Short mmCIF file of C-alpha atoms (C1' of nucleotides) in Angstrom, two decimals:
data_model
loop_
_atom_site.label_atom_id
_atom_site.label_comp_id
_atom_site.label_asym_id
_atom_site.label_seq_id
_atom_site.Cartn_x
_atom_site.Cartn_y
_atom_site.Cartn_z
CA MET A 79 109.97 -24.28 207.32
CA SER A 80 106.59 -23.40 208.76
CA ASP A 81 103.16 -24.63 207.87
CA VAL A 82 101.88 -21.22 206.88
CA SER A 83 100.50 -22.28 203.54
CA SER A 84 99.60 -25.89 204.09
CA ILE A 85 96.02 -26.75 203.29
CA PRO A 86 95.31 -29.35 205.94
CA PRO A 87 92.71 -32.04 205.30
CA ARG A 88 90.33 -30.36 207.73
CA PRO A 89 91.47 -26.79 208.02
CA GLY A 90 91.06 -24.93 211.28
CA LEU A 91 91.41 -27.88 213.57
CA PRO A 92 94.32 -28.03 216.00
CA ALA A 93 97.39 -29.97 214.98
CA GLY A 94 96.46 -33.18 216.77
CA ALA A 95 92.99 -33.48 215.24
CA ALA A 96 91.69 -36.91 214.36
CA ALA A 97 93.37 -38.42 211.33
CA GLU A 98 91.60 -38.64 208.02
CA ARG A 99 89.84 -41.86 207.18
CA ARG A 100 91.50 -44.12 204.61
CA ASP A 101 88.76 -43.85 202.02
CA ALA A 102 88.76 -40.11 202.39
CA ALA A 103 92.50 -39.92 201.79
CA ARG A 104 92.20 -42.21 198.79
CA ASN A 105 89.46 -40.06 197.33
CA ARG A 106 91.49 -36.91 197.82
CA GLU A 107 94.36 -38.39 195.86
CA ARG A 108 92.00 -39.55 193.15
CA LEU A 109 90.47 -36.10 192.92
CA LEU A 110 93.79 -34.29 192.76
CA ALA A 111 95.06 -36.63 190.07
CA ALA A 112 91.86 -36.22 188.08
CA ALA A 113 92.03 -32.45 188.47
CA ARG A 114 95.59 -32.33 187.17
CA GLU A 115 94.57 -34.46 184.20
CA LEU A 116 91.60 -32.29 183.36
CA ILE A 117 93.66 -29.13 183.62
CA ALA A 118 96.31 -30.61 181.37
CA ASP A 119 93.60 -31.45 178.86
CA CYS A 120 91.22 -28.50 179.02
CA GLY A 121 93.04 -25.78 180.92
CA ALA A 122 92.07 -24.47 184.33
CA GLU A 123 88.91 -22.76 183.05
CA GLY A 124 87.76 -26.04 181.57
CA LEU A 125 87.70 -27.73 184.94
CA THR A 126 84.20 -27.81 186.38
CA MET A 127 83.26 -29.46 189.64
CA ASP A 128 80.78 -31.79 187.92
CA ARG A 129 83.30 -32.96 185.38
CA LEU A 130 85.88 -33.44 188.07
CA ALA A 131 83.52 -35.54 190.16
CA GLU A 132 82.61 -37.68 187.19
CA HIS A 133 86.20 -38.03 186.01
CA ALA A 134 87.35 -39.07 189.46
CA GLY A 135 84.44 -41.45 189.88
CA VAL A 136 83.08 -39.89 193.05
CA GLY A 137 79.97 -37.93 193.92
CA LYS A 138 79.84 -34.18 193.64
CA GLY A 139 79.25 -33.81 197.35
CA THR A 140 82.57 -35.50 198.00
CA VAL A 141 84.41 -32.93 195.94
CA PHE A 142 82.99 -30.07 197.98
CA ARG A 143 83.49 -31.91 201.24
CA ARG A 144 87.20 -32.25 200.42
CA PHE A 145 87.96 -28.79 199.06
CA GLY A 146 85.11 -26.57 200.11
CA SER A 147 84.93 -24.70 196.83
CA ARG A 148 86.45 -24.48 193.41
CA ALA A 149 88.89 -21.85 194.69
CA GLY A 150 89.86 -24.16 197.53
CA LEU A 151 90.67 -26.90 195.06
CA MET A 152 92.84 -24.58 192.99
CA LEU A 153 94.57 -23.43 196.14
CA THR A 154 95.35 -27.02 197.04
CA LEU A 155 96.75 -27.63 193.58
CA LEU A 156 98.98 -24.61 194.00
CA SER A 157 99.96 -25.24 197.59
CA GLU A 158 103.18 -27.05 196.80
CA SER A 159 104.70 -24.39 194.56
CA GLU A 160 103.23 -21.73 196.80
CA ALA A 161 104.94 -23.14 199.85
CA ASP A 162 108.15 -23.34 197.88
CA PHE A 163 107.91 -19.70 196.89
CA GLN A 164 107.18 -18.68 200.46
CA SER A 165 110.08 -20.58 201.93
CA ARG A 166 112.40 -19.11 199.33
CA PHE A 167 111.63 -15.51 200.17
CA MET A 168 111.53 -16.15 203.91
CA PHE A 169 114.46 -18.49 204.41
CA GLY A 170 116.26 -18.85 201.08
CA PRO A 171 119.46 -17.24 199.80
CA PRO A 172 119.73 -13.54 198.98
CA PRO A 173 118.70 -11.40 197.24
CA LEU A 174 115.26 -12.95 197.74
CA GLY A 175 115.90 -14.25 201.22
CA PRO A 176 117.56 -12.64 204.23
CA GLY A 177 121.06 -11.26 203.75
CA ALA A 178 120.39 -8.57 201.19
CA SER A 179 119.11 -5.04 201.81
CA GLY A 180 115.39 -4.38 202.11
CA LEU A 181 115.30 -2.73 198.72
CA GLU A 182 117.13 -5.57 197.00
CA ARG A 183 114.78 -8.06 198.58
CA LEU A 184 111.75 -6.04 197.55
CA ILE A 185 112.94 -5.97 193.97
CA ALA A 186 113.67 -9.67 194.00
CA PHE A 187 110.28 -10.38 195.52
CA GLY A 188 108.48 -8.65 192.67
CA VAL A 189 110.61 -10.37 190.08
CA GLU A 190 109.87 -13.78 191.55
CA ARG A 191 106.20 -13.06 191.96
CA ILE A 192 105.90 -11.93 188.35
CA SER A 193 107.55 -15.05 187.02
CA TYR A 194 105.40 -17.16 189.34
CA VAL A 195 102.27 -15.59 187.89
CA MET A 196 103.60 -16.11 184.38
CA GLU A 197 104.04 -19.79 185.11
CA PHE A 198 100.83 -20.59 186.98
CA GLY A 199 98.66 -17.78 185.68
CA ASP A 200 95.27 -19.32 185.08
CA LEU A 201 95.51 -21.49 188.16
CA VAL A 202 96.24 -18.48 190.33
CA LEU A 203 93.34 -16.66 188.76
CA ALA A 204 90.95 -19.52 189.39
CA ALA A 205 92.18 -19.76 192.98
CA GLU A 206 91.47 -16.09 193.63
CA HIS A 207 88.14 -15.92 191.92
CA ALA A 208 84.96 -16.55 193.82
CA SER A 209 86.52 -16.51 197.27
CA ARG A 210 85.52 -12.84 197.33
CA ARG A 211 87.85 -11.38 199.90
CA ARG A 212 91.03 -12.53 198.23
CA PHE A 213 92.92 -10.08 200.40
CA GLU A 214 92.30 -12.20 203.46
CA ALA A 215 93.78 -15.35 201.96
CA PRO A 216 96.64 -16.58 204.19
CA ALA A 217 99.17 -16.30 201.39
CA ALA A 218 98.17 -12.72 200.57
CA VAL A 219 98.40 -11.76 204.22
CA LEU A 220 101.88 -13.24 204.38
CA TRP A 221 103.14 -11.32 201.33
CA HIS A 222 101.65 -8.18 202.71
CA ARG A 223 103.46 -8.57 206.00
CA HIS A 224 106.66 -9.49 204.20
CA ILE A 225 106.62 -6.33 202.12
CA GLU A 226 105.76 -4.28 205.17
CA ILE A 227 108.73 -5.67 207.06
CA LEU A 228 111.09 -4.89 204.20
CA LEU A 229 109.74 -1.34 203.99
CA ARG A 230 110.31 -0.84 207.70
CA GLU A 231 113.79 -2.23 207.32
CA GLU A 232 114.43 0.56 204.84
CA GLY A 233 113.11 3.05 207.36
CA PHE A 234 109.98 3.76 205.40
CA GLY A 235 108.07 6.55 206.97
CA PRO A 236 104.43 7.25 207.53
CA ASP A 237 102.31 4.15 206.88
CA PRO A 238 104.28 1.05 205.91
CA TRP A 239 101.29 -1.26 206.25
CA LEU A 240 99.13 0.59 203.75
CA MET A 241 102.04 1.19 201.41
CA ALA A 242 102.81 -2.53 201.47
CA GLY A 243 99.22 -3.16 200.41
CA SER A 244 99.53 -0.68 197.57
CA LEU A 245 102.71 -2.29 196.32
CA ALA A 246 101.12 -5.72 196.53
CA ALA A 247 98.11 -4.47 194.57
CA THR A 248 100.53 -3.58 191.82
CA LEU A 249 101.38 -7.27 191.46
CA ASP A 250 97.75 -8.38 191.12
CA PRO A 251 97.78 -11.50 188.90
CA GLU A 252 94.78 -10.46 186.87
CA ARG A 253 96.47 -7.20 185.98
CA LEU A 254 99.82 -8.80 185.19
CA LEU A 255 98.23 -11.42 182.98
CA SER A 256 96.13 -8.86 181.17
CA LEU A 257 99.22 -6.77 180.48
CA VAL A 258 101.10 -9.71 179.07
CA LYS A 259 98.31 -11.46 177.22
CA VAL A 260 96.21 -8.55 175.99
CA HIS A 261 98.80 -5.83 175.56
CA GLY A 262 101.80 -7.98 174.77
CA ILE A 263 103.98 -6.39 177.44
CA SER A 264 107.08 -8.46 178.13
CA PRO A 265 107.66 -9.76 181.66
CA ASP A 266 111.01 -7.96 181.56
CA ARG A 267 109.27 -4.65 181.15
CA LEU A 268 107.02 -5.52 184.07
CA THR A 269 109.94 -6.26 186.33
CA ALA A 270 111.70 -3.08 185.23
CA SER A 271 108.64 -1.04 186.15
CA TRP A 272 108.37 -2.80 189.51
CA ARG A 273 112.02 -2.07 190.22
CA ASP A 274 111.45 1.56 189.35
CA LEU A 275 108.39 1.79 191.54
CA VAL A 276 109.84 0.28 194.70
CA THR A 277 113.06 2.22 194.27
CA ARG A 278 111.16 5.48 194.14
CA VAL A 279 109.00 4.52 197.09
CA VAL A 280 111.88 3.50 199.29
CA ARG A 281 114.27 6.25 198.28
CA GLY A 282 114.30 9.06 200.79
CA ALA A 283 112.92 7.58 204.01
CA MET B 186 81.97 17.48 177.04
CA SER B 187 82.64 14.32 175.13
CA ASP B 188 80.67 11.11 174.94
CA VAL B 189 83.46 9.01 176.36
CA SER B 190 81.43 7.28 178.98
CA SER B 191 77.96 7.23 177.48
CA ILE B 192 76.39 3.81 177.33
CA PRO B 193 74.38 4.05 174.15
CA PRO B 194 71.27 1.93 173.69
CA ARG B 195 73.14 -0.28 171.26
CA PRO B 196 76.79 0.18 171.98
CA GLY B 197 79.31 -0.03 169.22
CA LEU B 198 77.15 1.33 166.45
CA PRO B 199 78.11 4.61 164.79
CA ALA B 200 76.50 7.78 166.08
CA GLY B 201 73.73 7.89 163.50
CA ALA B 202 72.48 4.36 164.06
CA ALA B 203 68.77 3.68 163.86
CA ALA B 204 66.84 5.06 166.81
CA GLU B 205 65.45 2.78 169.47
CA ARG B 206 61.86 1.68 169.16
CA ARG B 207 59.35 3.27 171.51
CA ASP B 208 58.45 0.09 173.37
CA ALA B 209 62.13 -0.69 173.80
CA ALA B 210 62.79 2.72 175.31
CA ARG B 211 59.83 2.36 177.63
CA ASN B 212 61.05 -1.03 178.78
CA ARG B 213 64.51 0.33 179.43
CA GLU B 214 63.11 3.01 181.70
CA ARG B 215 60.96 0.46 183.47
CA LEU B 216 63.95 -1.78 184.01
CA LEU B 217 66.18 0.98 185.31
CA ALA B 218 63.49 2.15 187.72
CA ALA B 219 62.89 -1.39 188.91
CA ALA B 220 66.62 -1.95 189.31
CA ARG B 221 67.01 1.17 191.44
CA GLU B 222 64.08 0.07 193.58
CA LEU B 223 65.49 -3.39 194.09
CA ILE B 224 68.90 -2.03 194.97
CA ALA B 225 67.36 0.36 197.45
CA ASP B 226 65.51 -2.56 199.02
CA CYS B 227 68.00 -5.41 198.89
CA GLY B 228 71.36 -3.86 198.05
CA ALA B 229 73.29 -4.40 194.84
CA GLU B 230 74.12 -8.02 195.64
CA GLY B 231 70.44 -8.73 196.12
CA LEU B 232 69.61 -7.77 192.56
CA THR B 233 69.33 -10.83 190.36
CA MET B 234 68.39 -10.75 186.72
CA ASP B 235 65.35 -12.98 187.28
CA ARG B 236 64.01 -10.82 190.08
CA LEU B 237 64.61 -7.70 188.04
CA ALA B 238 62.71 -9.12 185.08
CA GLU B 239 59.81 -10.14 187.26
CA HIS B 240 59.76 -6.88 189.17
CA ALA B 241 59.77 -4.85 185.96
CA GLY B 242 57.14 -7.07 184.40
CA VAL B 243 59.18 -8.08 181.37
CA GLY B 244 60.76 -11.31 180.18
CA LYS B 245 64.25 -12.25 181.18
CA GLY B 246 65.41 -12.15 177.57
CA THR B 247 64.47 -8.49 177.42
CA VAL B 248 66.74 -7.65 180.32
CA PHE B 249 69.72 -9.21 178.61
CA ARG B 250 68.82 -7.69 175.27
CA ARG B 251 68.90 -4.24 176.87
CA PHE B 252 72.00 -4.50 179.01
CA GLY B 253 73.94 -7.48 177.75
CA SER B 254 74.91 -8.72 181.19
CA ARG B 255 74.56 -7.97 184.86
CA ALA B 256 77.76 -5.94 184.73
CA GLY B 257 76.36 -3.96 181.80
CA LEU B 258 73.29 -3.11 183.81
CA MET B 259 75.37 -1.91 186.75
CA LEU B 260 77.51 0.13 184.39
CA THR B 261 74.40 1.79 183.03
CA LEU B 262 73.20 2.58 186.52
CA LEU B 263 76.57 4.16 187.24
CA SER B 264 76.97 5.95 183.95
CA GLU B 265 75.54 9.25 185.11
CA SER B 266 77.78 9.71 188.12
CA GLU B 267 80.63 8.18 186.19
CA ALA B 268 80.29 10.73 183.41
CA ASP B 269 80.11 13.46 186.01
CA PHE B 270 83.34 12.27 187.61
CA GLN B 271 85.05 12.08 184.24
CA SER B 272 84.05 15.54 183.16
CA ARG B 273 85.19 16.93 186.50
CA PHE B 274 88.71 15.62 186.22
CA MET B 275 89.00 16.41 182.53
CA PHE B 276 87.32 19.80 182.29
CA GLY B 277 86.44 20.93 185.80
CA PRO B 278 88.16 23.39 188.12
CA PRO B 279 91.57 22.73 189.69
CA PRO B 280 93.03 20.99 191.52
CA LEU B 281 91.13 18.09 189.92
CA GLY B 282 90.82 19.66 186.50
CA PRO B 283 93.35 21.51 184.36
CA GLY B 284 95.08 24.50 185.91
CA ALA B 285 96.94 22.78 188.72
CA SER B 286 100.27 20.96 188.52
CA GLY B 287 100.40 17.33 187.48
CA LEU B 288 101.17 16.22 191.00
CA GLU B 289 98.33 18.22 192.51
CA ARG B 290 95.94 16.79 189.96
CA LEU B 291 97.18 13.27 190.63
CA ILE B 292 96.57 13.68 194.33
CA ALA B 293 93.13 15.17 193.73
CA PHE B 294 92.30 12.34 191.34
CA GLY B 295 93.00 9.71 193.95
CA VAL B 296 91.06 11.57 196.59
CA GLU B 297 88.03 11.85 194.34
CA ARG B 298 88.25 8.29 193.22
CA ILE B 299 88.41 7.04 196.79
CA SER B 300 85.36 9.00 197.83
CA TYR B 301 83.58 7.83 194.68
CA VAL B 302 84.24 4.23 195.63
CA MET B 303 83.12 4.89 199.18
CA GLU B 304 79.82 6.24 197.87
CA PHE B 305 79.01 3.69 195.15
CA GLY B 306 81.05 0.77 196.44
CA ASP B 307 78.91 -2.27 195.88
CA LEU B 308 77.59 -0.98 192.58
CA VAL B 309 81.12 -0.46 191.28
CA LEU B 310 82.03 -3.94 192.45
CA ALA B 311 79.07 -5.51 190.68
CA ALA B 312 79.89 -3.58 187.53
CA GLU B 313 83.45 -4.87 187.45
CA HIS B 314 82.68 -8.44 188.29
CA ALA B 315 82.04 -10.98 185.60
CA SER B 316 83.16 -8.82 182.70
CA ARG B 317 86.51 -10.55 183.12
CA ARG B 318 88.92 -8.09 181.59
CA ARG B 319 87.89 -5.13 183.70
CA PHE B 320 91.06 -3.40 182.58
CA GLU B 321 89.69 -2.92 179.09
CA ALA B 322 86.53 -1.15 180.26
CA PRO B 323 86.32 2.27 178.61
CA ALA B 324 86.29 4.09 181.92
CA ALA B 325 89.37 2.21 183.16
CA VAL B 326 91.22 2.98 179.93
CA LEU B 327 90.38 6.64 180.31
CA TRP B 328 91.67 6.85 183.90
CA HIS B 329 94.79 5.03 182.87
CA ARG B 330 95.47 7.52 180.10
CA HIS B 331 94.67 10.41 182.39
CA ILE B 332 97.18 9.31 184.99
CA GLU B 333 99.75 8.69 182.30
CA ILE B 334 99.34 12.19 180.93
CA LEU B 335 99.75 13.72 184.38
CA LEU B 336 102.89 11.65 184.93
CA ARG B 337 104.35 12.83 181.66
CA GLU B 338 103.48 16.39 182.57
CA GLU B 339 105.65 15.93 185.63
CA GLY B 340 108.43 14.67 183.41
CA PHE B 341 108.15 11.13 184.68
CA GLY B 342 110.92 9.05 183.26
CA PRO B 343 111.16 5.51 182.00
CA ASP B 344 107.71 3.99 181.50
CA PRO B 345 104.81 6.32 182.29
CA TRP B 346 102.21 4.01 180.80
CA LEU B 347 103.05 1.05 183.02
CA MET B 348 103.52 3.24 186.06
CA ALA B 349 100.09 4.76 185.44
CA GLY B 350 98.67 1.24 185.47
CA SER B 351 100.43 0.46 188.73
CA LEU B 352 99.07 3.59 190.36
CA ALA B 353 95.58 2.81 189.09
CA ALA B 354 95.85 -0.72 190.49
CA THR B 355 96.42 0.87 193.86
CA LEU B 356 92.92 2.38 193.68
CA ASP B 357 91.21 -0.95 192.91
CA PRO B 358 87.70 -0.71 194.40
CA GLU B 359 87.73 -4.21 195.82
CA ARG B 360 90.92 -3.43 197.70
CA LEU B 361 89.73 -0.06 198.95
CA LEU B 362 86.43 -1.48 200.14
CA SER B 363 88.13 -4.38 201.85
CA LEU B 364 90.45 -1.99 203.67
CA VAL B 365 87.59 0.14 204.89
CA LYS B 366 85.02 -2.54 205.61
CA VAL B 367 87.20 -5.39 206.85
CA HIS B 368 90.09 -3.57 208.42
CA GLY B 369 88.31 -0.41 209.47
CA ILE B 370 90.81 1.88 207.78
CA SER B 371 89.48 5.43 207.48
CA PRO B 372 89.18 6.96 204.00
CA ASP B 373 91.39 9.77 205.24
CA ARG B 374 94.19 7.35 205.88
CA LEU B 375 93.71 5.94 202.38
CA THR B 376 94.01 9.34 200.79
CA ALA B 377 97.06 10.16 202.90
CA SER B 378 98.74 7.00 201.69
CA TRP B 379 97.83 7.77 198.09
CA ARG B 380 99.26 11.26 198.42
CA ASP B 381 102.46 9.82 199.84
CA LEU B 382 102.72 7.25 197.07
CA VAL B 383 102.26 9.58 194.12
CA THR B 384 104.50 12.19 195.67
CA ARG B 385 107.31 9.66 196.00
CA VAL B 386 106.75 8.37 192.49
CA VAL B 387 106.77 11.80 190.88
CA ARG B 388 109.54 13.32 192.97
CA GLY B 389 112.86 13.27 191.15
CA ALA B 390 112.10 12.81 187.44
"C1'" DA C 7 44.82 0.76 154.82
"C1'" DT C 8 47.83 -3.06 154.03
"C1'" DA C 9 51.68 -5.61 153.60
"C1'" DA C 10 56.46 -6.41 154.54
"C1'" DT C 11 60.36 -6.59 157.74
"C1'" DA C 12 63.36 -6.01 161.22
"C1'" DA C 13 63.38 -5.10 166.01
"C1'" DG C 14 61.73 -6.50 170.20
"C1'" DC C 15 59.93 -9.92 173.24
"C1'" DG C 16 59.25 -13.94 176.64
"C1'" DG C 17 60.35 -17.77 179.04
"C1'" DA C 18 62.06 -22.50 178.50
"C1'" DC C 19 66.48 -24.03 178.65
"C1'" DC C 20 71.67 -24.71 179.74
"C1'" DG C 21 75.85 -25.23 182.55
"C1'" DC C 22 77.66 -23.75 186.56
"C1'" DA C 23 78.93 -23.52 191.84
"C1'" DG C 24 77.32 -24.78 195.92
"C1'" DT C 25 73.83 -27.17 199.47
"C1'" DC C 26 71.12 -30.86 201.66
"C1'" DC C 27 70.01 -35.06 203.48
"C1'" DG C 28 69.13 -39.97 203.51
"C1'" DT C 29 72.39 -43.90 203.02
"C1'" DT C 30 76.77 -46.38 203.49
"C1'" DT C 31 81.00 -47.66 205.68
"C1'" DA C 32 85.53 -47.34 208.27
"C1'" DG C 33 87.27 -48.37 212.25
"C1'" DA C 34 87.00 -48.34 217.27
"C1'" DT C 35 85.05 -50.86 221.33
"C1'" DG C 36 83.72 -55.01 224.06
"C1'" DC D 87 83.05 -61.77 215.90
"C1'" DA D 88 78.97 -58.35 216.54
"C1'" DT D 89 77.82 -53.72 217.50
"C1'" DC D 90 77.85 -48.95 217.36
"C1'" DT D 91 78.79 -44.19 215.75
"C1'" DA D 92 80.71 -40.52 213.50
"C1'" DA D 93 82.63 -39.63 209.24
"C1'" DA D 94 82.23 -39.91 204.47
"C1'" DC D 95 79.40 -40.45 200.54
"C1'" DG D 96 76.38 -39.51 196.33
"C1'" DG D 97 73.41 -37.25 193.63
"C1'" DA D 98 69.08 -34.68 193.50
"C1'" DC D 99 68.20 -29.99 194.19
"C1'" DT D 100 68.58 -24.74 194.29
"C1'" DG D 101 69.60 -20.24 192.43
"C1'" DC D 102 72.38 -17.94 189.46
"C1'" DG D 103 73.97 -15.68 184.87
"C1'" DG D 104 73.38 -16.23 180.30
"C1'" DT D 105 71.50 -18.20 175.60
"C1'" DC D 106 68.07 -19.57 172.14
"C1'" DC D 107 64.35 -19.40 169.23
"C1'" DG D 108 59.62 -19.12 167.80
"C1'" DC D 109 56.12 -15.50 168.39
"C1'" DT D 110 54.59 -10.45 168.46
"C1'" DT D 111 54.63 -5.70 167.21
"C1'" DA D 112 56.27 -0.98 165.80
"C1'" DT D 113 57.54 1.15 161.89
"C1'" DT D 114 58.01 2.12 157.12
"C1'" DA D 115 57.02 1.72 152.17
"C1'" DT D 116 53.50 1.19 148.92
#
DNA sequence: ATAATAAGCGGACCGCAGTCCGTTTAGATG
DNA sequence: CATCTAAACGGACTGCGGTCCGCTTATTAT
């Protein structure tokens, strides 16, 4: 299992970088616990950085020093389940993991992603928001590459990289949540449409 | 030509609603002129509601009374070209307008949309942002329906409405701009990929 | 012309994310 | 133990989008 999605204490530094100070580690745990509490109470939208700082009993500056931004905090909160998802589609059992055909894995990927968004919806949304170029987020880049590889495995023709991006765009959390919450579309119908889409795209080259 | 995309002075009221007061109309023109100036000088991101109010010589409350929100203002600034685009794909000459096959019109739609985003990129982005459910915007609903109709015309099978949404998601301005500006993808390559996608989707049902 | 009234107006105000900088403290060194 | 330094800290501060509410004014009816 790689470290692709880990959010290190001080991102960007090489692996052997100086360890985090005790008080800093303690404050991070405090903040994460407080954040989970607040989200349980008020939902993800109800979590503001000021309230979090107050609730955790630290200064506001500390919150931003730890997580960089609100999106960074949300990303950290998601990192565990995110890493789990990633390891499942990269190393887990078929049809999601290796062992099945490219098409089967593509279908399974969409299905898993949809149910992931259904489960962590508002958190995912909050993690994407603000950070502007959400397409450069490490996780997004990884999915993109994953889809591209599966397309190539199926012998997909002209421009697998762009097509992978188009397919990924189809799974945009904001769209999926709007379909389910505003239009009352069932997740099953979403997965059926995804299956149809990737089948058509892959079929014939 | 319908009124589908018009942004009336006081949206939501029936057609015969009371006319706008003279001073209000004058202020709207002032604000729009000032907004265009500011955007020309500082770009769309550089336009803040406070600066706009000051530059136009009105109170901040007036700005929000006129346009509701920053996104509403951007939408108003776009409404002319937006209406033009809409009338072209609904009533204009083929292959964009009626007269060509569904597939040809789908391809032409994507091509036009891509070049529209290339031209008005940051404005479009600012118009979408904030308003949260960008998928319910009248223009977005119209495109969605348009694509759905073209799919049906091609005899598209199981779930034309959802598939139309997926195809539309592929043309998301934020994605397109990120591809061009961050990754240096040429618009031509984008349109080629769109053509490939819709062709595969339509082909065979 | 005058009065009545609803629309329009301005800018103080709010809550938010994010920054800045003077102060405190963990932990390494001698 | 005393000292030193870089990391961590806190909270005042900024700029933003958006709201509120008491005052002003265009318009219409008399």
